[in-house]
PDB file of C-alpha atoms in Angstrom:
ATOM      1  CA  PRO A1122      -0.120  -0.176   0.703  1.00  0.00           C
ATOM      2  CA  HIS A1123       2.436   2.568   0.784  1.00  0.00           C
ATOM      3  CA  ALA A1124       4.222   2.229  -2.598  1.00  0.00           C
ATOM      4  CA  ILE A1125       1.290   2.447  -4.520  1.00  0.00           C
ATOM      5  CA  VAL A1126       0.055   5.291  -2.152  1.00  0.00           C
ATOM      6  CA  SER A1127       3.807   6.880  -3.013  1.00  0.00           C
ATOM      7  CA  ALA A1128       3.146   6.943  -6.919  1.00  0.00           C
ATOM      8  CA  VAL A1129      -0.214   7.516  -7.189  1.00  0.00           C
ATOM      9  CA  ARG A1130       0.877  11.124  -5.053  1.00  0.00           C
ATOM     10  CA  ILE A1131       3.270  11.788  -7.298  1.00  0.00           C
ATOM     11  CA  LEU A1132       0.523  11.096 -10.374  1.00  0.00           C
ATOM     12  CA  HIS A1133      -1.879  13.927  -7.939  1.00  0.00           C
ATOM     13  CA  GLN A1134       1.245  16.599  -8.614  1.00  0.00           C
ATOM     14  CA  ALA A1135       1.570  15.625 -12.190  1.00  0.00           C
ATOM     15  CA  PHE A1136      -1.975  16.285 -12.780  1.00  0.00           C
ATOM     16  CA  GLY A1137      -4.177  17.712  -9.828  1.00  0.00           C
ATOM     17  CA  PHE A1138      -7.152  15.218  -9.878  1.00  0.00           C
ATOM     18  CA  ARG A1139     -10.058  15.961  -7.818  1.00  0.00           C
ATOM     19  CA  GLN A1140     -10.928  13.189  -6.324  1.00  0.00           C
ATOM     20  CA  ILE A1141      -9.232   9.043  -5.922  1.00  0.00           C
ATOM     21  CA  TYR A1142     -10.691   6.375  -5.721  1.00  0.00           C
ATOM     22  CA  PHE A1143      -8.831   3.027  -4.818  1.00  0.00           C
ATOM     23  CA  GLY A1144     -11.156   0.537  -6.195  1.00  0.00           C
ATOM     24  CA  VAL A1145     -11.042  -3.037  -3.551  1.00  0.00           C
ATOM     25  CA  GLU A1146     -13.261  -5.836  -3.623  1.00  0.00           C
ATOM     26  CA  GLU A1147     -15.041  -6.091  -0.552  1.00  0.00           C
ATOM     27  CA  ASN A1148     -14.364  -9.513  -0.080  1.00  0.00           C
ATOM     28  CA  LYS A1149     -10.093  -8.996   1.035  1.00  0.00           C
ATOM     29  CA  PRO A1150     -10.683  -6.690   4.136  1.00  0.00           C
ATOM     30  CA  ASP A1151      -7.889  -6.889   5.063  1.00  0.00           C
ATOM     31  CA  ALA A1152      -6.558  -4.774   1.895  1.00  0.00           C
ATOM     32  CA  LEU A1153      -9.089  -2.621   2.000  1.00  0.00           C
ATOM     33  CA  LEU A1154      -7.983  -1.740   5.497  1.00  0.00           C
ATOM     34  CA  ALA A1155      -4.197  -1.553   4.844  1.00  0.00           C
ATOM     35  CA  PHE A1156      -5.130   1.145   2.406  1.00  0.00           C
ATOM     36  CA  GLN A1157      -7.647   3.031   4.102  1.00  0.00           C
ATOM     37  CA  SER A1158      -4.284   3.031   7.135  1.00  0.00           C
ATOM     38  CA  ALA A1159      -1.911   3.912   4.533  1.00  0.00           C
ATOM     39  CA  LEU A1160      -3.936   6.715   3.424  1.00  0.00           C
ATOM     40  CA  ALA A1161      -4.412   7.811   7.114  1.00  0.00           C
ATOM     41  CA  ASP A1162      -1.094   9.163   6.925  1.00  0.00           C
ATOM     42  CA  TYR A1163      -1.492  11.791   3.444  1.00  0.00           C
ATOM     43  CA  PRO A1164      -5.047  13.660   4.978  1.00  0.00           C
ATOM     44  CA  GLU A1165      -4.066  15.915   1.470  1.00  0.00           C
ATOM     45  CA  LEU A1166      -4.452  13.988  -0.453  1.00  0.00           C
ATOM     46  CA  PRO A1167      -8.274  13.897  -1.951  1.00  0.00           C
ATOM     47  CA  ALA A1168      -8.668   9.884  -1.874  1.00  0.00           C
ATOM     48  CA  GLY A1169     -10.448   6.997  -0.334  1.00  0.00           C
ATOM     49  CA  VAL A1170     -11.208   3.567  -0.876  1.00  0.00           C
ATOM     50  CA  VAL A1171     -14.252   2.083  -2.630  1.00  0.00           C
ATOM     51  CA  PRO A1172     -15.477  -1.435  -1.391  1.00  0.00           C
ATOM     52  CA  LEU A1173     -16.147  -3.252  -4.459  1.00  0.00           C
ATOM     53  CA  GLU A1174     -19.081  -5.915  -5.617  1.00  0.00           C
ATOM     54  CA  VAL A1175     -17.320  -9.551  -6.058  1.00  0.00           C
ATOM     55  CA  LYS A1176     -17.610  -9.987  -9.610  1.00  0.00           C
ATOM     56  CA  TYR A1177     -16.835 -10.376 -13.272  1.00  0.00           C
ATOM     57  CA  PRO A1178     -15.503  -8.349 -14.896  1.00  0.00           C
ATOM     58  CA  GLN A1179     -14.916  -6.111 -12.861  1.00  0.00           C
ATOM     59  CA  GLY A1180     -12.126  -5.580 -12.852  1.00  0.00           C
ATOM     60  CA  ALA A1181     -12.388  -3.999 -16.614  1.00  0.00           C
ATOM     61  CA  GLU A1182     -11.335   0.149 -17.258  1.00  0.00           C
ATOM     62  CA  LYS A1183     -15.464   0.638 -18.114  1.00  0.00           C
ATOM     63  CA  MET A1184     -16.768  -1.620 -15.434  1.00  0.00           C
ATOM     64  CA  LEU A1185     -14.251   0.051 -12.799  1.00  0.00           C
ATOM     65  CA  ILE A1186     -15.494   3.413 -13.430  1.00  0.00           C
ATOM     66  CA  TYR A1187     -18.964   2.627 -13.382  1.00  0.00           C
ATOM     67  CA  ALA A1188     -19.003   1.348  -9.527  1.00  0.00           C
ATOM     68  CA  ALA A1189     -16.671   3.767  -8.195  1.00  0.00           C
ATOM     69  CA  THR A1190     -17.840   6.870  -9.769  1.00  0.00           C
ATOM     70  CA  GLY A1191     -21.543   6.201 -11.996  1.00  0.00           C
ATOM     71  CA  ARG A1192     -20.532   7.682 -14.973  1.00  0.00           C
ATOM     72  CA  VAL A1193     -20.455   5.813 -17.817  1.00  0.00           C
ATOM     73  CA  VAL A1194     -18.198   5.803 -21.156  1.00  0.00           C
ATOM     74  CA  PRO A1195     -19.320   5.942 -24.410  1.00  0.00           C
ATOM     75  CA  ALA A1196     -19.702   3.737 -27.423  1.00  0.00           C
ATOM     76  CA  GLY A1197     -16.013   4.121 -28.891  1.00  0.00           C
ATOM     77  CA  GLY A1198     -15.362   6.872 -26.198  1.00  0.00           C
ATOM     78  CA  LEU A1199     -11.712   6.852 -23.586  1.00  0.00           C
ATOM     79  CA  PRO A1200     -12.197   7.326 -20.108  1.00  0.00           C
ATOM     80  CA  LEU A1201     -10.841  10.338 -20.257  1.00  0.00           C
ATOM     81  CA  ASP A1202     -13.985  11.046 -22.777  1.00  0.00           C
ATOM     82  CA  ILE A1203     -15.029  11.647 -19.248  1.00  0.00           C
ATOM     83  CA  GLY A1204     -12.866  13.071 -17.127  1.00  0.00           C
ATOM     84  CA  VAL A1205     -11.239   9.571 -15.434  1.00  0.00           C
ATOM     85  CA  LEU A1206      -7.727   8.260 -15.719  1.00  0.00           C
ATOM     86  CA  VAL A1207      -7.292   4.288 -14.495  1.00  0.00           C
ATOM     87  CA  SER A1208      -4.145   3.362 -13.717  1.00  0.00           C
ATOM     88  CA  ASN A1209      -3.312  -0.603 -12.246  1.00  0.00           C
ATOM     89  CA  VAL A1210      -1.824  -1.763  -9.258  1.00  0.00           C
ATOM     90  CA  ALA A1211       1.578  -2.910 -11.667  1.00  0.00           C
ATOM     91  CA  THR A1212       1.593   0.156 -13.529  1.00  0.00           C
ATOM     92  CA  LEU A1213       1.320   2.722 -10.113  1.00  0.00           C
ATOM     93  CA  ASN A1214       4.496  -0.332  -8.585  1.00  0.00           C
ATOM     94  CA  ALA A1215       6.616   0.190 -11.336  1.00  0.00           C
ATOM     95  CA  ILE A1216       5.617   3.932 -11.255  1.00  0.00           C
ATOM     96  CA  TYR A1217       7.017   4.185  -7.608  1.00  0.00           C
ATOM     97  CA  GLU A1218       9.924   2.183  -8.363  1.00  0.00           C
ATOM     98  CA  ALA A1219      11.003   3.979 -10.737  1.00  0.00           C
ATOM     99  CA  PHE A1220      11.176   7.281  -8.340  1.00  0.00           C
ATOM    100  CA  TYR A1221      12.305   6.350  -5.139  1.00  0.00           C
ATOM    101  CA  LEU A1222      14.667   3.168  -6.015  1.00  0.00           C
ATOM    102  CA  ASP A1223      16.019   4.649  -8.853  1.00  0.00           C
ATOM    103  CA  LYS A1224      15.131   1.142 -11.227  1.00  0.00           C
ATOM    104  CA  PRO A1225      13.260   0.795 -14.178  1.00  0.00           C
ATOM    105  CA  LEU A1226      10.722  -1.556 -15.943  1.00  0.00           C
ATOM    106  CA  ILE A1227      12.990  -4.621 -15.682  1.00  0.00           C
ATOM    107  CA  ASP A1228      10.693  -7.683 -14.030  1.00  0.00           C
ATOM    108  CA  ARG A1229       7.493  -8.283 -14.085  1.00  0.00           C
ATOM    109  CA  VAL A1230       5.128 -11.229 -11.394  1.00  0.00           C
ATOM    110  CA  VAL A1231       3.853 -13.656 -13.686  1.00  0.00           C
ATOM    111  CA  THR A1232       1.666 -16.624 -12.946  1.00  0.00           C
ATOM    112  CA  VAL A1233       2.012 -20.354 -13.929  1.00  0.00           C
ATOM    113  CA  SER A1234      -0.379 -21.831 -13.079  1.00  0.00           C
ATOM    114  CA  GLY A1235      -3.444 -24.786 -15.188  1.00  0.00           C
ATOM    115  CA  GLY A1236      -3.945 -28.199 -15.079  1.00  0.00           C
ATOM    116  CA  GLY A1237      -0.803 -28.852 -17.313  1.00  0.00           C
ATOM    117  CA  ILE A1238       1.722 -27.656 -14.399  1.00  0.00           C
ATOM    118  CA  ARG A1239       3.467 -29.446 -12.033  1.00  0.00           C
ATOM    119  CA  GLU A1240       4.383 -26.691  -9.169  1.00  0.00           C
ATOM    120  CA  PRO A1241       2.296 -24.268 -10.055  1.00  0.00           C
ATOM    121  CA  LYS A1242       3.259 -20.080  -8.736  1.00  0.00           C
ATOM    122  CA  ASN A1243       3.784 -16.613  -9.101  1.00  0.00           C
ATOM    123  CA  LEU A1244       7.461 -16.532 -10.311  1.00  0.00           C
ATOM    124  CA  LEU A1245       9.369 -12.510 -10.057  1.00  0.00           C
ATOM    125  CA  ALA A1246      10.476 -12.987 -13.554  1.00  0.00           C
ATOM    126  CA  PRO A1247      13.096 -10.976 -15.521  1.00  0.00           C
ATOM    127  CA  ILE A1248      11.291  -8.836 -18.607  1.00  0.00           C
ATOM    128  CA  GLY A1249      13.367 -10.662 -21.606  1.00  0.00           C
ATOM    129  CA  THR A1250      12.460 -14.692 -19.509  1.00  0.00           C
ATOM    130  CA  PRO A1251      11.026 -17.485 -21.906  1.00  0.00           C
ATOM    131  CA  PHE A1252       8.631 -19.441 -21.064  1.00  0.00           C
ATOM    132  CA  ALA A1253      10.937 -22.453 -20.947  1.00  0.00           C
ATOM    133  CA  SER A1254      12.391 -21.269 -17.912  1.00  0.00           C
ATOM    134  CA  LEU A1255       9.696 -20.778 -16.545  1.00  0.00           C
ATOM    135  CA  VAL A1256       8.047 -24.135 -17.492  1.00  0.00           C
ATOM    136  CA  GLU A1257      10.921 -25.667 -15.330  1.00  0.00           C
ATOM    137  CA  ALA A1258      11.047 -23.193 -12.898  1.00  0.00           C
ATOM    138  CA  ALA A1259       7.722 -24.340 -11.883  1.00  0.00           C
ATOM    139  CA  GLY A1260       8.309 -28.058 -11.865  1.00  0.00           C
ATOM    140  CA  GLY A1261       8.132 -28.847 -15.895  1.00  0.00           C
ATOM    141  CA  ILE A1262       5.027 -29.721 -17.802  1.00  0.00           C
ATOM    142  CA  ASP A1263       2.598 -32.751 -17.516  1.00  0.00           C
ATOM    143  CA  ASP A1264       1.846 -34.401 -20.247  1.00  0.00           C
ATOM    144  CA  SER A1265      -1.872 -34.255 -20.302  1.00  0.00           C
ATOM    145  CA  THR A1266      -0.931 -30.228 -21.718  1.00  0.00           C
ATOM    146  CA  ALA A1267      -3.064 -29.608 -24.839  1.00  0.00           C
ATOM    147  CA  LYS A1268      -3.509 -25.809 -25.238  1.00  0.00           C
ATOM    148  CA  VAL A1269      -1.339 -22.539 -23.521  1.00  0.00           C
ATOM    149  CA  VAL A1270      -2.550 -19.499 -22.851  1.00  0.00           C
ATOM    150  CA  VAL A1271      -1.106 -16.416 -22.277  1.00  0.00           C
ATOM    151  CA  GLY A1272      -2.566 -14.358 -19.967  1.00  0.00           C
ATOM    152  CA  GLY A1273      -5.951 -14.943 -17.745  1.00  0.00           C
ATOM    153  CA  PRO A1274      -8.150 -17.762 -17.788  1.00  0.00           C
ATOM    154  CA  MET A1275     -11.087 -15.532 -19.067  1.00  0.00           C
ATOM    155  CA  MET A1276      -9.328 -13.255 -21.602  1.00  0.00           C
ATOM    156  CA  GLY A1277      -5.737 -14.687 -22.453  1.00  0.00           C
ATOM    157  CA  VAL A1278      -4.872 -15.387 -26.311  1.00  0.00           C
ATOM    158  CA  ALA A1279      -3.845 -18.885 -27.139  1.00  0.00           C
ATOM    159  CA  ILE A1280      -0.176 -19.411 -28.472  1.00  0.00           C
ATOM    160  CA  PRO A1281       1.061 -22.705 -30.798  1.00  0.00           C
ATOM    161  CA  THR A1282       4.602 -22.724 -28.861  1.00  0.00           C
ATOM    162  CA  ILE A1283       7.134 -21.992 -25.301  1.00  0.00           C
ATOM    163  CA  ASP A1284       9.485 -20.452 -27.581  1.00  0.00           C
ATOM    164  CA  TYR A1285       8.501 -16.926 -26.494  1.00  0.00           C
ATOM    165  CA  SER A1286       9.257 -14.100 -24.152  1.00  0.00           C
ATOM    166  CA  VAL A1287       8.499 -12.837 -20.617  1.00  0.00           C
ATOM    167  CA  THR A1288       7.197  -9.089 -21.670  1.00  0.00           C
ATOM    168  CA  LYS A1289       5.890  -5.870 -19.225  1.00  0.00           C
ATOM    169  CA  GLY A1290       2.478  -7.384 -20.010  1.00  0.00           C
ATOM    170  CA  THR A1291       2.537 -10.688 -19.547  1.00  0.00           C
ATOM    171  CA  SER A1292       0.316 -11.206 -15.931  1.00  0.00           C
ATOM    172  CA  GLY A1293       0.632 -14.876 -16.803  1.00  0.00           C
ATOM    173  CA  VAL A1294       0.622 -18.410 -18.240  1.00  0.00           C
ATOM    174  CA  LEU A1295      -1.502 -20.867 -18.385  1.00  0.00           C
ATOM    175  CA  PHE A1296      -1.114 -24.842 -19.221  1.00  0.00           C
ATOM    176  CA  LEU A1297      -4.460 -26.336 -19.687  1.00  0.00           C
ATOM    177  CA  THR A1298      -5.357 -30.101 -20.132  1.00  0.00           C
ATOM    178  CA  ASP A1299      -8.085 -31.435 -22.646  1.00  0.00           C
ATOM    179  CA  ARG A1300     -10.462 -30.819 -19.527  1.00  0.00           C
ATOM    180  CA  ASP A1301     -10.471 -27.696 -20.394  1.00  0.00           C
ATOM    181  CA  VAL A1302     -10.661 -27.750 -23.784  1.00  0.00           C
ATOM    182  CA  PRO A1303     -14.161 -28.850 -24.730  1.00  0.00           C
ATOM    183  CA  GLU A1304     -15.208 -29.842 -28.486  1.00  0.00           C
ATOM    184  CA  GLU A1305     -17.256 -26.551 -30.299  1.00  0.00           C
ATOM    185  CA  THR A1306     -20.916 -27.450 -30.851  1.00  0.00           C
ATOM    186  CA  PRO A1307     -23.572 -25.563 -32.832  1.00  0.00           C
ATOM    187  CA  CYS A1308     -25.261 -22.578 -31.572  1.00  0.00           C
ATOM    188  CA  ILE A1309     -28.109 -23.388 -30.106  1.00  0.00           C
ATOM    189  CA  LYS A1310     -29.200 -19.824 -30.159  1.00  0.00           C
ATOM    190  CA  CYS A1311     -30.645 -19.891 -26.667  1.00  0.00           C
ATOM    191  CA  GLY A1312     -28.898 -16.456 -26.037  1.00  0.00           C
ATOM    192  CA  THR A1313     -27.127 -17.062 -22.340  1.00  0.00           C
ATOM    193  CA  CYS A1314     -24.318 -14.967 -24.184  1.00  0.00           C
ATOM    194  CA  VAL A1315     -26.386 -12.633 -24.285  1.00  0.00           C
ATOM    195  CA  ARG A1316     -27.724 -12.550 -20.903  1.00  0.00           C
ATOM    196  CA  VAL A1317     -23.989 -12.459 -19.355  1.00  0.00           C
ATOM    197  CA  CYS A1318     -22.298  -9.319 -21.791  1.00  0.00           C
ATOM    198  CA  PRO A1319     -21.530  -6.789 -19.668  1.00  0.00           C
ATOM    199  CA  MET A1320     -21.544  -4.189 -22.246  1.00  0.00           C
ATOM    200  CA  GLY A1321     -25.459  -5.080 -23.628  1.00  0.00           C
ATOM    201  CA  LEU A1322     -24.144  -6.401 -26.952  1.00  0.00           C
ATOM    202  CA  MET A1323     -24.804  -9.688 -28.856  1.00  0.00           C
ATOM    203  CA  PRO A1324     -21.848 -12.077 -28.907  1.00  0.00           C
ATOM    204  CA  LEU A1325     -24.154 -15.087 -30.660  1.00  0.00           C
ATOM    205  CA  LYS A1326     -24.580 -12.399 -33.581  1.00  0.00           C
ATOM    206  CA  LEU A1327     -20.773 -11.234 -33.867  1.00  0.00           C
ATOM    207  CA  ALA A1328     -19.532 -14.222 -33.783  1.00  0.00           C
ATOM    208  CA  ALA A1329     -22.014 -15.707 -36.760  1.00  0.00           C
ATOM    209  CA  TYR A1330     -21.114 -12.834 -38.650  1.00  0.00           C
ATOM    210  CA  ALA A1331     -17.635 -12.982 -37.939  1.00  0.00           C
ATOM    211  CA  LYS A1332     -17.361 -16.657 -39.303  1.00  0.00           C
ATOM    212  CA  ALA A1333     -19.306 -15.426 -42.763  1.00  0.00           C
ATOM    213  CA  GLY A1334     -17.069 -12.991 -43.194  1.00  0.00           C
ATOM    214  CA  LYS A1335     -19.863  -9.940 -42.742  1.00  0.00           C
ATOM    215  CA  PHE A1336     -17.745  -7.768 -40.834  1.00  0.00           C
ATOM    216  CA  GLU A1337     -20.181  -4.992 -41.932  1.00  0.00           C
ATOM    217  CA  GLU A1338     -22.674  -6.037 -40.573  1.00  0.00           C
ATOM    218  CA  ALA A1339     -20.720  -6.604 -36.994  1.00  0.00           C
ATOM    219  CA  LYS A1340     -19.074  -3.627 -36.945  1.00  0.00           C
ATOM    220  CA  ALA A1341     -23.733  -2.156 -37.213  1.00  0.00           C
ATOM    221  CA  LEU A1342     -23.374  -4.039 -33.725  1.00  0.00           C
ATOM    222  CA  GLY A1343     -20.865  -2.705 -32.169  1.00  0.00           C
ATOM    223  CA  VAL A1344     -18.367  -5.562 -32.056  1.00  0.00           C
ATOM    224  CA  ALA A1345     -15.721  -2.318 -31.447  1.00  0.00           C
ATOM    225  CA  ASN A1346     -17.266  -1.819 -28.085  1.00  0.00           C
ATOM    226  CA  CYS A1347     -16.606  -5.617 -26.668  1.00  0.00           C
ATOM    227  CA  PHE A1348     -13.659  -5.467 -24.524  1.00  0.00           C
ATOM    228  CA  GLU A1349     -13.105  -9.762 -24.857  1.00  0.00           C
ATOM    229  CA  CYS A1350     -14.111 -10.177 -21.178  1.00  0.00           C
ATOM    230  CA  GLY A1351     -14.899 -13.748 -21.896  1.00  0.00           C
ATOM    231  CA  SER A1352     -18.206 -14.310 -20.336  1.00  0.00           C
ATOM    232  CA  CYS A1353     -20.071 -15.633 -23.227  1.00  0.00           C
ATOM    233  CA  ALA A1354     -17.263 -18.202 -24.011  1.00  0.00           C
ATOM    234  CA  PHE A1355     -17.311 -19.458 -20.281  1.00  0.00           C
ATOM    235  CA  SER A1356     -21.300 -19.296 -20.477  1.00  0.00           C
ATOM    236  CA  CYS A1357     -22.237 -21.026 -23.621  1.00  0.00           C
ATOM    237  CA  PRO A1358     -23.138 -24.532 -23.898  1.00  0.00           C
ATOM    238  CA  ALA A1359     -22.047 -24.960 -27.078  1.00  0.00           C
ATOM    239  CA  LYS A1360     -18.286 -23.731 -26.124  1.00  0.00           C
ATOM    240  CA  ILE A1361     -18.128 -21.636 -29.268  1.00  0.00           C
ATOM    241  CA  ARG A1362     -14.863 -20.015 -28.946  1.00  0.00           C
ATOM    242  CA  ILE A1363     -16.776 -16.216 -29.362  1.00  0.00           C
ATOM    243  CA  VAL A1364     -14.702 -14.297 -28.153  1.00  0.00           C
ATOM    244  CA  ALA A1365     -11.979 -15.116 -30.662  1.00  0.00           C
ATOM    245  CA  TRP A1366     -14.385 -14.390 -33.789  1.00  0.00           C
ATOM    246  CA  VAL A1367     -15.023 -11.380 -32.115  1.00  0.00           C
ATOM    247  CA  ARG A1368     -10.817 -10.547 -32.277  1.00  0.00           C
ATOM    248  CA  TYR A1369     -11.065 -11.742 -35.481  1.00  0.00           C
ATOM    249  CA  ALA A1370     -13.343  -9.304 -37.175  1.00  0.00           C
ATOM    250  CA  LYS A1371     -12.734  -6.812 -35.479  1.00  0.00           C
ATOM    251  CA  ASN A1372      -8.602  -7.112 -36.629  1.00  0.00           C
ATOM    252  CA  TYR A1373     -10.305  -7.717 -40.217  1.00  0.00           C
ATOM    253  CA  ILE A1374     -12.175  -4.157 -39.569  1.00  0.00           C
ATOM    254  CA  ARG A1375      -8.797  -2.461 -38.305  1.00  0.00           C
ATOM    255  CA  VAL A1376      -6.589  -3.743 -41.349  1.00  0.00           C
ATOM    256  CA  LYS A1377      -9.226  -3.226 -43.993  1.00  0.00           C
ATOM    257  CA  GLY A1378     -10.416   0.148 -42.461  1.00  0.00           C
ATOM    258  CA  ILE A1379     -13.909  -0.735 -42.926  1.00  0.00           C
TER     259      ILE A1379
END
């Protein structure tokens, strides 16, 4: 908490915020108390701690803004459009280390987990560390591994090989087994993905349009507003890889200038 609050004080001196919110999920009372205690040492800081409801995707930028301030980021807009700046803990910690410890961003805490890894753990790894070294430090890969995902289980991206290295944006490497990678079946139009979408989109139609190459229709349905939280794919009884199709459509639209 001391490092995070110190970094926020630096940003406050630079930008002069009117109000600062520290969002902490309400099922982490020790973290809530720690930040309240840290802020008590700096009464001049216009800051407070906001207990957040425990739900996914509460950590998404637009969801956080609405939960903490009640403001809504417009479709296609940015937080700055409504006068808000969001920063995550890792970035604030890097700011603290740069100013107080004279340390550049040279390492990253990486979660190495999943049913396919023998000794799941969190590792402080220098940027540039090969994934193979992470695997070695975590006891090696199990023979049941079927897919490797960089990132979290909901928003991560599958990679074809572990011949990659840690970057400043690497948060985790998951090794999934056959149980975690079910076969896809046809969409039954149940509407489950529509009910769980935090952005109020129609994921089943976005995926269908992407599969059919109808990218203008996907754009008209607001595919750009999807922040790829994965709620639709996770809840889909047909196990359709909806997020993968949405990413495909967004990339095609961007590259082709549709």
